[in-house]
Amino acid sequence: MIRVIIADDEARICKLIMKLIDWDQIGMLIIGTASNGIEALELIEKENPDIVITDIRMPGYDGLEMIEKAKKINNELEFIIISGYGEFEYAKKAIAFGVKEYLLKPINKDDLHKALIKAGECVKKKKGQIRLEKEYESILKNDVNKIREAFLNKLIRFNPESFNEYTLSEVNENYHFNFREGFFNIAALKIDHTKGYSNNIKNIVNETIDMVKSKLQNITYETDIIYNKSSLYILINYGQNEKKQIETAFLKILAWFHQKIFIAEKLEITIALGEEVRDLRDITGSFKTAELLIEDRILKGTGKIIEMDGQRTNQTEIEDIFYNFSKKFIKAVELLDVDEVKKTIFHFKKDIRGKRIRGAELKKLIHETGNVYYITMKSNHIKVDSTPGDDQSLKNIIDNCSSIDCLFGELVEHITASLTVIAGEKYHNNLKQIKQARKYIEENYMKNITLEDLGAHIGFNPSYFSSLFKKETGTSFIEYLSKIRIEKAKDLLRESDLRIQDVCLMVGYNDAKYFTKSFIKHTGLKPNEYRKIFA
C-alpha cells in the first residue's frame, strides 16, 4: 500500500480529504494527519510516507518550508499541495521544489483522485527503480551477460512495465545493449528429446546457442538469448533490409541441427517466430506469440519454422468434444475399468485430431483430463496421491512431447498406471468385504436382513454393494440369502422333528407358502417330501 499523510490547519479539510476517496480501492493508506508544518515534519520523519497532501499556508512551518525540509529527509517524497485563490505565487515556488500536483480550494473529488493517481504512479516508478537498482547491485557489476540476461527476463517475462519510461539509448547505456530503431522480435527455439534421454542436454543447448549467435549476429543490430525449460528465446533487433536474411539464417540453423544433432542424438528442433514489433517495450507481445506458436509443433510437426497464421481454436466444437469425452471417461474411471479408460482416451484423440485447435489448448485439455481423473477418484472416496494434471513428472514429459501421439500416449500411461494400482487394491479390498458380507449373512440369515442392512454393516452404499456382490459371487444378494436359508432348512428337516411351520420361521421366512415355493425352487422337492427321503 502507498502511505499518505494529510497536513492542514483546518481539521474539516483533513476530514473532507479522508472521506472523498476510497483509499483501499486506489491502493493507498492514510497513516496520519497534522495540523501544522512542525507536526507534519515530525510525522514524515517518524512514519516515512510516500505521499504528503499539504496546505500551502500553515502555522509553524508553512507548506513551502515544510516541503523544503522534508525533501532533505526523503528526496523521493511526492507532494500534493492545496492552495487558495491568490496564493499562486506560493504554488509556483512549490513547483520549483519538484511538486507536480496542486489543488485549488474548494477541493474537487475528481481533481483529488487524479492527483493521487498521478502521484501514486510516480511513487511506483521510483520504488521500481530503487528495487531494480538493488537487484542489479547484487549482480556482479562486471558481468555484462548477467546484467543483460536479468534485463531480458524482466522485460520479456516478469515486469516489462518497469522499463516503460526508458529510451533505447538509456537501455543501451544501463544494460550494455546495442539496440537501434527498427524492428524487434522473439523467436522460440524448442529442443525436444525422447523420454529417458540420458545425455547432457546442456552441452547441446550451449552448442545451439553458439550456432544461433554465429548465424544472426552479423545481420542484426542486436541478438540475445534466454534459456528456459529446454527452449531458447531469441531476441533480435534488425532493420527492414535484414528480414529475408534472418529467415534464411533460421533455415540454416534448422539444417545444421538436423545434420549435427538429430542424426547423432535423435533430438528434434522447432523454431516459432513471434509478432514483429517496432517498439522494444512491446516485446512481451512477441514473446507470448512465440510461446503460443511453439506449442503448435505438436500438430504441425517439428523441424520447421512456425509463423503466425491467424488460426483460432473452434472453442465451441472443442468444448463439446471434451464434454462428451469427460462423461464416458468419468464412468470408466468410476468402474476402475482400465481397458475402457484406454478406449475412451483413444476415441478422444481420434475426435480431436484434425480439428481447429492450438497446441497450447490441446496441452490444457491433457492436463484437464488429469484433473478430471483426480476429482472423480476423490468424489468416489478413493485416495490418489496426486492428480496427473499436477504430477511434475507428467508435466515435464508433456513439455517435451512433440506430437499428438506422444501427448495422448503419456496421458494413457500415467492414468492407467495409477488406475491399475488402485483397481488392484480395490479388488483385494472388495474380496475382504464380500467375505465379511457372507459371514454376516450366515450368522443372521434367520433375521429380516436387507441389502441396506448389509451395505451399512460393511460400509458400502446398497447400489454399489449389490453390483459388487453379484460380480464377485456370481449371484444376487437375494438369491444368496435364499440359498443359505434353504440349506439351513434342509439341515433342520433332516436332523429334527420340528414342524415345517417352525422350520420356516427359524430360517427367516414368515410366510410358509413362500418358504415352500422357495424350497421347491432350490431342491425340486416340497419340504415334507425332502424329509421323507433324507431324514
XYZ file of C-alpha atoms in Angstrom:
535
model
C 0.000 0.000 0.000
C 1.126 3.571 -0.718
C 1.334 5.523 2.553
C -0.233 9.015 2.752
C -0.085 11.902 5.274
C -2.517 14.864 5.251
C -1.356 18.220 6.652
C -3.805 21.142 7.046
C -4.516 23.523 9.900
C -8.259 23.115 9.259
C -9.453 19.806 10.702
C -12.521 19.834 8.440
C -10.259 19.853 5.350
C -8.401 16.798 6.638
C -11.703 15.006 7.284
C -13.041 16.018 3.853
C -9.975 14.624 2.079
C -10.265 11.382 4.047
C -13.948 10.965 3.088
C -13.701 11.958 -0.585
C -11.571 8.985 -1.651
C -11.952 5.205 -1.486
C -8.378 4.721 -0.315
C -8.367 0.911 -0.419
C -9.605 0.965 -3.995
C -6.621 3.044 -5.168
C -4.148 1.070 -3.058
C -3.385 3.804 -0.548
C -3.446 4.107 3.242
C -3.687 7.276 5.371
C -1.125 6.876 8.143
C -1.606 10.217 9.898
C -2.730 13.843 9.862
C -1.004 17.031 11.027
C -2.395 20.485 11.864
C 0.790 22.482 11.240
C 4.118 22.298 9.455
C 6.108 21.241 12.523
C 3.769 18.318 13.264
C 3.840 17.339 9.594
C 7.645 17.255 9.524
C 7.779 15.153 12.710
C 5.211 12.758 11.223
C 7.188 12.472 7.980
C 10.363 11.648 9.892
C 8.574 9.072 12.056
C 6.259 7.333 9.529
C 8.226 7.610 6.250
C 5.208 8.214 3.962
C 5.187 8.061 0.163
C 2.804 10.980 -0.470
C 2.068 14.133 1.567
C -1.045 16.217 0.897
C -0.390 19.636 2.430
C -1.916 23.095 2.631
C 0.471 25.711 1.275
C -0.210 28.083 4.189
C 0.057 26.633 7.711
C 1.271 27.716 11.161
C 4.722 26.639 12.353
C 6.416 25.919 9.055
C 4.292 26.922 6.104
C 3.822 24.385 3.334
C 6.864 25.529 1.356
C 9.247 25.436 4.321
C 7.938 22.051 5.333
C 8.403 20.669 1.783
C 11.955 22.002 1.600
C 12.903 20.416 4.935
C 11.046 17.168 4.168
C 12.955 16.766 0.896
C 16.156 16.716 2.941
C 14.745 13.820 4.975
C 13.473 11.899 1.926
C 14.069 13.300 -1.524
C 11.716 10.685 -3.078
C 8.606 12.087 -1.338
C 5.692 13.100 -3.562
C 3.710 16.207 -2.541
C 0.227 17.361 -3.462
C -0.281 20.970 -2.347
C -3.583 22.662 -1.602
C -3.793 26.386 -2.284
C -6.488 29.038 -2.345
C -7.064 31.674 -4.986
C -4.481 34.434 -4.609
C -1.748 32.002 -3.496
C -0.465 31.255 -6.978
C 2.995 32.688 -6.284
C 3.385 30.159 -3.460
C 2.271 27.406 -5.811
C 4.906 28.414 -8.382
C 7.622 28.160 -5.721
C 6.346 24.717 -4.722
C 6.625 23.576 -8.336
C 10.236 24.767 -8.264
C 10.771 22.313 -5.356
C 9.632 19.472 -7.609
C 5.959 19.395 -6.580
C 3.984 18.188 -9.608
C 0.414 18.324 -8.305
C -1.533 21.138 -6.659
C -5.224 21.578 -5.978
C -7.294 24.731 -5.605
C -9.816 25.161 -2.812
C -12.605 24.160 -2.592
C -11.261 20.644 -3.178
C -12.903 18.757 -6.027
C -13.216 14.967 -5.629
C -12.219 14.157 -9.246
C -9.237 16.515 -9.168
C -8.040 14.984 -5.894
C -8.467 11.466 -7.277
C -6.490 12.302 -10.451
C -3.722 13.972 -8.445
C -3.422 10.944 -6.154
C -3.295 8.520 -9.080
C -0.527 10.561 -10.753
C 1.441 10.833 -7.524
C 0.948 7.109 -6.913
C 2.348 6.294 -10.358
C 5.426 8.399 -9.584
C 5.877 6.534 -6.282
C 5.604 3.152 -8.002
C 8.061 4.196 -10.671
C 10.595 5.399 -8.089
C 10.160 2.281 -5.959
C 10.538 0.103 -9.030
C 13.711 1.904 -9.991
C 15.117 1.589 -6.461
C 14.239 -2.111 -6.437
C 15.883 -2.591 -9.816
C 18.994 -0.792 -8.676
C 19.208 -3.038 -5.621
C 18.716 -6.123 -7.767
C 21.445 -5.128 -10.139
C 23.792 -4.196 -7.316
C 23.634 -7.846 -6.285
C 24.763 -8.888 -9.764
C 28.458 -8.693 -10.401
C 28.958 -5.270 -11.930
C 31.473 -6.501 -14.456
C 29.367 -9.460 -15.600
C 27.702 -7.939 -18.654
C 25.996 -11.194 -19.663
C 24.214 -11.479 -16.311
C 23.102 -7.855 -16.472
C 21.732 -8.378 -19.981
C 20.041 -11.650 -19.012
C 18.400 -10.110 -15.941
C 17.136 -7.219 -18.066
C 15.703 -9.526 -20.737
C 13.994 -11.798 -18.199
C 12.327 -8.825 -16.571
C 11.463 -7.179 -19.887
C 10.038 -10.293 -21.527
C 8.612 -12.419 -18.728
C 8.254 -10.715 -15.365
C 7.795 -6.956 -15.210
C 8.007 -5.171 -18.579
C 6.202 -2.096 -17.201
C 9.256 -1.215 -15.114
C 11.049 -0.138 -18.313
C 8.214 1.886 -19.866
C 9.957 5.212 -19.281
C 13.303 4.077 -20.680
C 14.542 5.227 -24.064
C 16.592 2.880 -26.243
C 19.737 4.859 -25.503
C 19.112 4.556 -21.746
C 18.592 0.789 -22.074
C 21.789 0.522 -24.101
C 23.761 2.561 -21.590
C 22.454 0.863 -18.446
C 22.263 -2.737 -19.657
C 25.031 -2.970 -22.257
C 22.956 -3.435 -25.415
C 23.263 -2.008 -28.927
C 19.582 -1.610 -29.800
C 18.582 0.687 -32.654
C 15.314 1.965 -34.055
C 13.860 -0.689 -36.347
C 12.111 -3.993 -35.705
C 12.116 -6.284 -32.667
C 11.036 -9.897 -32.475
C 11.259 -13.007 -30.306
C 11.897 -16.423 -31.809
C 11.281 -19.515 -29.677
C 13.586 -22.450 -30.411
C 12.429 -25.688 -28.794
C 14.637 -28.752 -28.388
C 12.571 -31.912 -27.801
C 14.085 -35.122 -26.512
C 12.596 -38.556 -26.056
C 11.651 -39.854 -22.617
C 14.623 -41.362 -20.867
C 17.158 -39.286 -22.808
C 20.264 -39.543 -20.652
C 22.913 -37.450 -22.397
C 23.819 -33.975 -21.224
C 21.246 -31.688 -22.842
C 23.111 -28.634 -21.528
C 26.056 -29.234 -23.867
C 23.714 -29.419 -26.845
C 21.917 -26.254 -25.736
C 25.224 -24.376 -25.457
C 26.286 -25.622 -28.883
C 22.950 -24.485 -30.317
C 23.276 -21.040 -28.680
C 26.708 -20.591 -30.253
C 25.326 -21.553 -33.661
C 22.340 -19.170 -33.343
C 24.619 -16.271 -32.423
C 27.058 -17.018 -35.224
C 24.252 -17.017 -37.810
C 22.415 -13.915 -36.540
C 24.915 -11.525 -35.003
C 26.288 -10.176 -38.280
C 22.862 -9.499 -39.799
C 21.093 -7.970 -36.763
C 21.661 -4.835 -34.725
C 21.407 -6.938 -31.572
C 20.829 -10.601 -30.699
C 20.498 -12.141 -27.253
C 19.155 -15.421 -25.909
C 17.373 -16.654 -22.779
C 17.243 -20.387 -21.998
C 14.228 -21.711 -20.122
C 12.849 -25.279 -19.892
C 14.635 -26.685 -22.963
C 13.543 -23.656 -25.010
C 15.693 -20.808 -26.288
C 14.028 -17.408 -26.564
C 15.972 -15.335 -29.087
C 15.523 -11.555 -29.057
C 16.521 -9.936 -32.352
C 16.633 -6.258 -33.349
C 17.042 -5.575 -37.055
C 16.309 -3.264 -39.975
C 13.905 -3.558 -42.885
C 16.564 -4.878 -45.259
C 17.610 -7.755 -42.975
C 14.253 -9.588 -42.780
C 14.970 -12.026 -45.610
C 18.478 -12.728 -44.326
C 17.096 -13.526 -40.866
C 14.621 -16.042 -42.295
C 17.478 -17.676 -44.238
C 19.614 -17.768 -41.070
C 16.902 -19.647 -39.168
C 16.599 -22.174 -42.005
C 20.371 -22.722 -41.838
C 20.115 -23.280 -38.061
C 17.443 -25.952 -38.653
C 19.601 -27.651 -41.284
C 22.689 -27.579 -39.038
C 20.751 -29.060 -36.104
C 19.319 -31.853 -38.224
C 22.712 -32.831 -39.645
C 24.780 -32.394 -36.488
C 22.406 -33.168 -33.597
C 19.304 -35.014 -34.794
C 21.166 -37.788 -36.609
C 23.516 -38.410 -33.661
C 21.253 -37.708 -30.683
C 17.715 -38.173 -32.055
C 16.719 -34.761 -30.723
C 14.184 -32.598 -32.542
C 14.115 -28.833 -33.035
C 11.387 -26.347 -33.955
C 11.504 -22.567 -34.330
C 8.498 -20.264 -33.848
C 8.605 -16.589 -34.841
C 6.664 -14.174 -32.668
C 4.905 -10.991 -33.684
C 7.205 -8.327 -35.119
C 7.046 -5.016 -33.179
C 8.553 -1.566 -33.709
C 8.966 -0.684 -30.019
C 11.123 -2.662 -27.572
C 8.525 -2.014 -24.857
C 6.005 -4.094 -26.835
C 8.279 -7.143 -26.984
C 6.207 -9.047 -24.386
C 3.507 -9.490 -27.037
C 6.071 -11.022 -29.377
C 7.247 -13.369 -26.607
C 3.703 -14.550 -25.870
C 3.046 -15.183 -29.561
C 6.247 -17.222 -29.899
C 5.325 -19.208 -26.752
C 1.903 -19.971 -28.220
C 3.194 -20.888 -31.682
C 5.962 -23.214 -30.465
C 3.288 -25.483 -28.949
C 1.740 -25.880 -32.415
C 4.619 -28.226 -33.325
C 2.513 -30.915 -31.608
C 0.069 -30.677 -34.511
C 2.221 -29.277 -37.325
C 5.356 -31.308 -36.745
C 8.952 -30.487 -35.820
C 11.995 -29.496 -37.860
C 10.387 -26.371 -39.300
C 9.711 -22.677 -38.744
C 6.209 -21.914 -37.460
C 4.840 -18.422 -38.081
C 1.588 -16.620 -37.285
C -1.253 -17.978 -39.412
C -4.394 -16.402 -37.975
C -5.673 -19.808 -36.864
C -8.118 -19.767 -33.990
C -9.430 -22.611 -31.895
C -13.057 -23.534 -32.610
C -13.857 -23.262 -28.915
C -17.457 -24.466 -29.042
C -16.606 -27.585 -31.046
C -13.646 -28.442 -28.801
C -15.693 -27.911 -25.622
C -18.409 -30.238 -26.954
C -15.841 -32.930 -27.793
C -14.227 -32.647 -24.356
C -17.608 -32.666 -22.577
C -18.727 -35.858 -24.337
C -15.353 -37.476 -23.686
C -15.438 -36.476 -19.995
C -18.795 -38.183 -19.406
C -17.540 -41.504 -20.797
C -14.137 -41.120 -19.145
C -15.648 -40.466 -15.693
C -17.885 -43.527 -15.994
C -14.919 -45.742 -16.949
C -12.816 -44.374 -14.079
C -15.628 -44.922 -11.572
C -15.781 -48.558 -12.664
C -11.962 -48.803 -12.394
C -12.100 -50.223 -15.906
C -8.576 -49.786 -17.291
C -9.427 -51.102 -20.759
C -12.439 -48.803 -21.073
C -10.344 -45.812 -19.952
C -7.795 -46.571 -22.698
C -10.572 -46.947 -25.254
C -12.207 -43.670 -24.208
C -8.942 -41.711 -24.445
C -8.229 -43.286 -27.848
C -11.609 -42.072 -29.174
C -10.959 -38.620 -27.690
C -7.676 -38.415 -29.623
C -9.451 -39.553 -32.781
C -12.176 -36.906 -32.349
C -9.712 -34.079 -31.641
C -7.258 -34.858 -34.449
C -7.710 -32.560 -37.419
C -9.895 -30.076 -35.529
C -9.074 -26.370 -35.327
C -7.143 -26.267 -32.085
C -3.827 -24.810 -30.997
C -1.145 -26.977 -29.421
C -1.286 -24.989 -26.173
C -5.046 -25.605 -25.929
C -4.524 -29.319 -26.509
C -1.977 -29.453 -23.681
C -4.516 -27.756 -21.406
C -7.049 -30.461 -22.258
C -4.492 -33.156 -21.425
C -3.844 -31.578 -18.027
C -7.589 -31.069 -17.524
C -8.159 -34.779 -18.171
C -5.697 -35.500 -15.366
C -7.687 -33.200 -13.097
C -10.982 -34.890 -14.057
C -9.426 -38.241 -13.132
C -8.314 -36.926 -9.742
C -11.665 -35.287 -8.927
C -13.560 -38.436 -9.965
C -11.429 -40.549 -7.625
C -11.857 -38.065 -4.771
C -15.633 -37.897 -5.234
C -15.735 -41.703 -5.005
C -13.655 -41.614 -1.793
C -10.669 -43.251 -3.464
C -7.320 -41.905 -2.342
C -4.964 -40.715 -5.073
C -1.552 -39.385 -4.069
C -1.547 -36.628 -6.694
C -3.518 -35.563 -9.732
C -1.883 -36.488 -13.040
C -2.556 -32.863 -14.007
C -0.243 -31.741 -11.202
C 2.233 -34.612 -11.468
C 5.575 -32.915 -12.133
C 7.000 -35.906 -13.995
C 3.986 -35.907 -16.345
C 4.311 -32.148 -16.829
C 7.967 -32.476 -17.752
C 7.282 -35.297 -20.210
C 4.348 -33.458 -21.803
C 6.534 -30.359 -22.141
C 8.840 -32.424 -24.354
C 6.090 -34.110 -26.359
C 6.403 -33.067 -29.980
C 3.381 -34.923 -31.364
C -0.245 -35.622 -30.575
C 0.564 -39.346 -30.293
C 3.174 -38.622 -27.625
C 0.749 -36.428 -25.656
C -2.043 -38.978 -25.549
C 0.382 -41.848 -25.058
C 1.780 -40.241 -21.913
C -1.712 -39.450 -20.654
C -2.799 -43.077 -21.083
C 0.383 -44.392 -19.475
C 0.133 -42.207 -16.369
C -3.594 -42.640 -15.777
C -3.697 -46.382 -16.418
C -0.640 -46.927 -14.204
C -2.418 -45.145 -11.354
C -5.738 -46.838 -12.099
C -4.199 -50.319 -12.256
C -2.706 -49.940 -8.777
C -5.973 -48.596 -7.371
C -8.035 -51.288 -9.105
C -5.734 -53.972 -7.652
C -6.051 -52.546 -4.158
C -9.790 -52.183 -4.622
C -10.106 -55.784 -5.808
C -8.368 -57.159 -2.712
C -10.405 -54.856 -0.505
C -13.607 -55.953 -2.237
C -12.779 -59.635 -1.659
C -12.327 -58.872 2.012
C -15.666 -57.018 2.161
C -17.505 -59.785 0.297
C -16.077 -62.352 2.711
C -17.319 -60.189 5.584
C -20.763 -59.903 3.932
C -21.040 -63.678 3.523
C -20.164 -64.205 7.160
C -22.794 -61.656 8.203
C -25.457 -63.436 6.110
C -24.547 -66.852 7.521
C -24.797 -65.517 11.066
C -28.012 -63.523 10.565
C -29.951 -65.408 7.896
C -32.793 -66.063 10.349
C -33.413 -62.306 10.725
C -35.201 -59.982 8.349
C -31.934 -58.641 6.861
C -31.994 -56.329 3.833
C -29.500 -55.097 1.265
C -29.428 -51.764 3.116
C -28.570 -53.500 6.408
C -25.730 -55.423 4.836
C -24.375 -52.399 2.948
C -24.350 -50.344 6.141
C -22.595 -53.157 8.006
C -19.641 -53.274 5.603
C -19.612 -49.575 4.641
C -20.897 -49.665 1.036
C -23.944 -47.977 -0.438
C -26.654 -50.554 -1.360
C -26.491 -49.969 -5.116
C -22.709 -50.365 -5.315
C -22.752 -53.348 -2.942
C -25.470 -55.088 -4.981
C -23.381 -54.815 -8.181
C -20.171 -55.805 -6.416
C -21.761 -58.802 -4.672
C -23.138 -60.203 -7.914
C -19.831 -59.591 -9.720
C -17.754 -61.399 -7.086
C -20.162 -64.250 -6.143
C -21.991 -64.780 -9.430
C -25.364 -64.436 -7.717
C -27.539 -61.666 -6.315
C -27.828 -60.878 -2.619
C -31.448 -62.182 -2.502
C -30.536 -65.425 -4.264
C -27.543 -65.955 -1.974
C -29.636 -65.304 1.157
C -32.337 -67.716 -0.081
C -29.713 -70.382 -0.772
C -28.293 -70.084 2.769
C -31.787 -70.224 4.304
C -32.791 -73.311 2.306
C -29.515 -75.085 3.226
C -30.233 -74.405 6.905
C -33.831 -75.596 6.425
C -32.575 -78.842 4.858
C -30.365 -79.439 7.906
C -33.307 -78.922 10.269
C -35.598 -81.170 8.224
C -33.011 -83.981 8.244
C -31.916 -83.692 11.856
C -35.041 -82.689 13.816
C -38.746 -83.406 14.229
C -39.703 -79.725 14.108
C -42.883 -78.854 12.300
C -42.360 -77.405 8.816
C -44.076 -74.206 10.042
C -41.417 -73.876 12.763
C -38.541 -74.634 10.362
C -39.903 -71.926 8.081
C -39.765 -69.328 10.904
C -36.367 -70.469 12.179
C -34.641 -69.879 8.835
C -36.107 -66.390 8.342
C -39.348 -66.966 6.412
C -42.585 -65.522 7.781
C -44.756 -66.958 5.001
C -44.996 -70.782 4.830
C -46.278 -70.751 1.243
C -43.343 -68.595 0.090
C -40.948 -70.865 2.011
C -42.369 -73.960 0.266
C -42.118 -72.268 -3.140
C -38.500 -71.254 -2.498
C -37.646 -74.742 -1.183
C -39.045 -76.399 -4.322
C -37.074 -73.925 -6.495
C -33.768 -74.881 -4.845
C -34.314 -78.639 -4.293
C -37.077 -79.738 -6.674
C -38.968 -81.173 -3.652
C -41.531 -79.983 -1.132
C -40.214 -79.743 2.461
C -42.202 -82.807 3.644
C -41.043 -84.818 0.611
C -37.419 -83.891 1.338
C -37.804 -85.044 4.966
C -39.284 -88.406 3.938
C -36.367 -89.094 1.576
C -33.396 -87.761 3.587
C -34.401 -87.862 7.267
